[in-house]
Amino acid sequence: MNSEIYSIQEIASLIGEGDNHLDQPHQIIHHILTDSRKVTDASSSVFFVLKGSKDAHQFIPTLYQAGVKAFIYYQKDFNINDFPEANFIYVNDTLHALQQLAAHHRSKFNYPVIGITGSNGKTIVKEWLFQLLAPDYHVVRSPKSYNSQIGVPLAVWQMDKQYDFAVFEAGLSLPHEMAKLQNIIKPDIGILTNIGSPHDEGFKNRTEKIKEKFELFKEVKLLICNQEYVSFKASQVNVFTWSFSEHADLRIKNQTIIDQHTCLNCTYQQEDFDIQIPFTDKASIENAITCLATLLALKVSIPVISIRLARLHQVKMRLELKSGINQTSIIDDSYNSDVSSLEIALDFLNQQNQHPVKTLILSDIQQSGLKSEVLYSKVAKLLKAKHIDKLIAIGPQLTSFKTLFNTSSQFFLDTDTFIEHYNLDSFNNETILLKGARQFEFEKISKILTQKVHETILEINLNALEQNLNYYKSKLQPGVKLMAMVKAFAYGSGSYEIANLLQYNKVDYLAVAYADEGIALRQAGITLPIMVMSPEVSSFEAIVKYNLEPEIFSFTALSSLHQYLKTLNKTQYPIHLKLDTGMHRLGFEEKDLSAIKSFLLDNDTVKIKTVFSHLAASEAPQHDDYTKSQIHKFDSFCKNLEAEIGYTFIKHICNTSAIRRWPKAQFDMVRLGIGLYGIDNLSKDDVSLHQVATLKTTVSQIKELKKGDTIGYGRVGVMQQDGKIATVKIGYADGYPRALGKGLGSMFINNQEVFTIGNICMDMCMLDITDKDVKEGDEVIIFDSQPQLYKMAEQLHTIPYEVLTNISQRVKRVYYYE
């Protein structure tokens, strides 16, 4: 949102192409919507219908009913007459129009704007600069990591006359993207962070990618970067450089790690000085040096810089979803306190349906640029728009503006007072969002409310899962629906947590293996249609009660369901007919067509919702003729059945691999399973997909042993030389098989590969860490990438599906959204 005044008529004059229908030409616009699910203030919002895998015009009716009355659309034949009170502006390219509007908005301000790009560190540098510049300026910045072709316009739209400094980040994945972002941001100062491998696949080589990034800096007055990239700058651009070794404006002569701090010995303008930063890892050191160089270039004095850099705090790049006490879910998004990030977190909270009550624990907001009354009025309005049931507010500012909020809200001056006086046992069956500024130490609240977690955890990256979903959506033919498989605890990743995300992203169907999985989803607030793939006769009562839809693969099952439905006087109950076209596992065969037809014509208890089959080897070129025969049999059966029974149904045969390999066989719907989790049998390292799951644990103890000492049960582990072992908290009861013992399995500690030694125990195993830099408490990665997961599967002579689904339920799942 911004407080600048734009009428819809003015927006039409800026981006419209003449074909406008302005029923309310004086409507004032403050908000830009690109996501139909994230409406805050409908009456002052304009929705850009962006082109994507689905026709976004379909969301207009719902938004119109919600009160949105302004739309930028691109489909000339869309019937706007159905929305008589709305404003419509036609453009050929809605993304270009969005960028045009943002560029115009940017042109209205002349305060300094920093534009940041690079492969890694953009968001960290942006957040740290916000911390460092806040004492001197009212800074507006990109929310989270809004750095894409859509994200940058939304970030720049926040610019407002109440601010006097801006910091925006810009990312890219393909050539020719940066020029568009440069035209929107128009930075006065450019910052280049670390250049690494992300998005290399979109470019011919690393040089082409660097040149593309420098498009952001073609008009800056000053560029801040590592000395090694100076040759890429435009000749007219002034530059401030830093380096560890070469001659540069800022040279880092030495770095020394002391406890958890790094001391940098620097030279600037022939003066030596020391700077201490509270980090020791390489990435943080480089990002802090970039911030140091920026402050020097802005003429901030070295003593002031020294104080501010020493106080830098870690930027939490993600919010986490965890299980809490008393059947609660905890969303931990502490340490990021501003209205934009609050709105993002509230949208994530509203995505959760597993509990009836949504609670926000909020601290005072540390945001420059807004007067307190204006700020908290915005917050109160936001909480009302997002339908928050309970507010627990912590801090003197929130307390002083308590009259702005719902009378049932509760207020505490500080975190310790809340913990001491609030009855924590009163939290029950609710989703609780923790949103606090760092100084309020909300980690104390998180620790109390979160269930005790076994230190072996499976982290689920919800961003990656969403990206994988959108990737497969982009491969669908127009009008093809998508069924997402969430059976087997969503391939080990969690049930309602994944289902909530899928429902939020508007998949068409979910599929589970057994009725109890479907029941759990219904009880967690999932309303999507759910197909039960292995229904038992004994589960029909529960299936009907919870509005689940059974797969029917035999006459026995069909007859049993029919008899049960007759007792309820139910008719037209939806079923999914399973065909066996060559998998030879379950399903009706071609010879059964006549009997199926007769049953359906003679009885009205059931109605076919979908007919489907399984491909046996859709990923394997050597079996393509067999796959073609399966597809032909399926198509023939469906056509014959439709002709016999007189109505149509949804048809689906494509699994994950077939979505890409057999696009002509997508029919009416596809079933997406393991591909959601970043695994597709077409490739072991598919750059199009993102790894979703990370299995990690910690080092419990380190022992120094002598050559010949034995380790573990059976004494099968033997030290070949004097060395060290680490005992880590994962064993076969957690899903790390005994077969990976005796040096076959490996894990990573501090980016060092280490191998098992001795047998795997039930709850732990041992690793040979001789000559490795490892200490007790260090994080241990079992897998966090496709190659590691495939390697583990190959060592076990199995497939990644089995590795994921075998991870024990006692291994806590932590879901995060970056």
Short mmCIF file of C-alpha atoms in Angstrom, two decimals, residues 731-732 735-741 760 792 796 806:
data_model
loop_
_atom_site.label_atom_id
_atom_site.label_comp_id
_atom_site.label_asym_id
_atom_site.label_seq_id
_atom_site.Cartn_x
_atom_site.Cartn_y
_atom_site.Cartn_z
CA GLY A 731 19.18 -44.28 13.91
CA TYR A 732 17.12 -46.93 12.22
CA GLY A 735 14.34 -44.13 9.21
CA TYR A 736 18.12 -44.23 8.71
CA PRO A 737 18.57 -47.91 7.78
CA ARG A 738 21.14 -50.30 9.26
CA ALA A 739 22.21 -51.04 5.69
CA LEU A 740 23.97 -47.65 5.61
CA GLY A 741 26.35 -48.57 8.42
CA ILE A 760 23.67 -48.12 12.86
CA MET A 792 21.13 -42.69 -0.56
CA LEU A 796 19.87 -48.98 -0.46
CA ASN A 806 10.39 -44.45 5.69
#
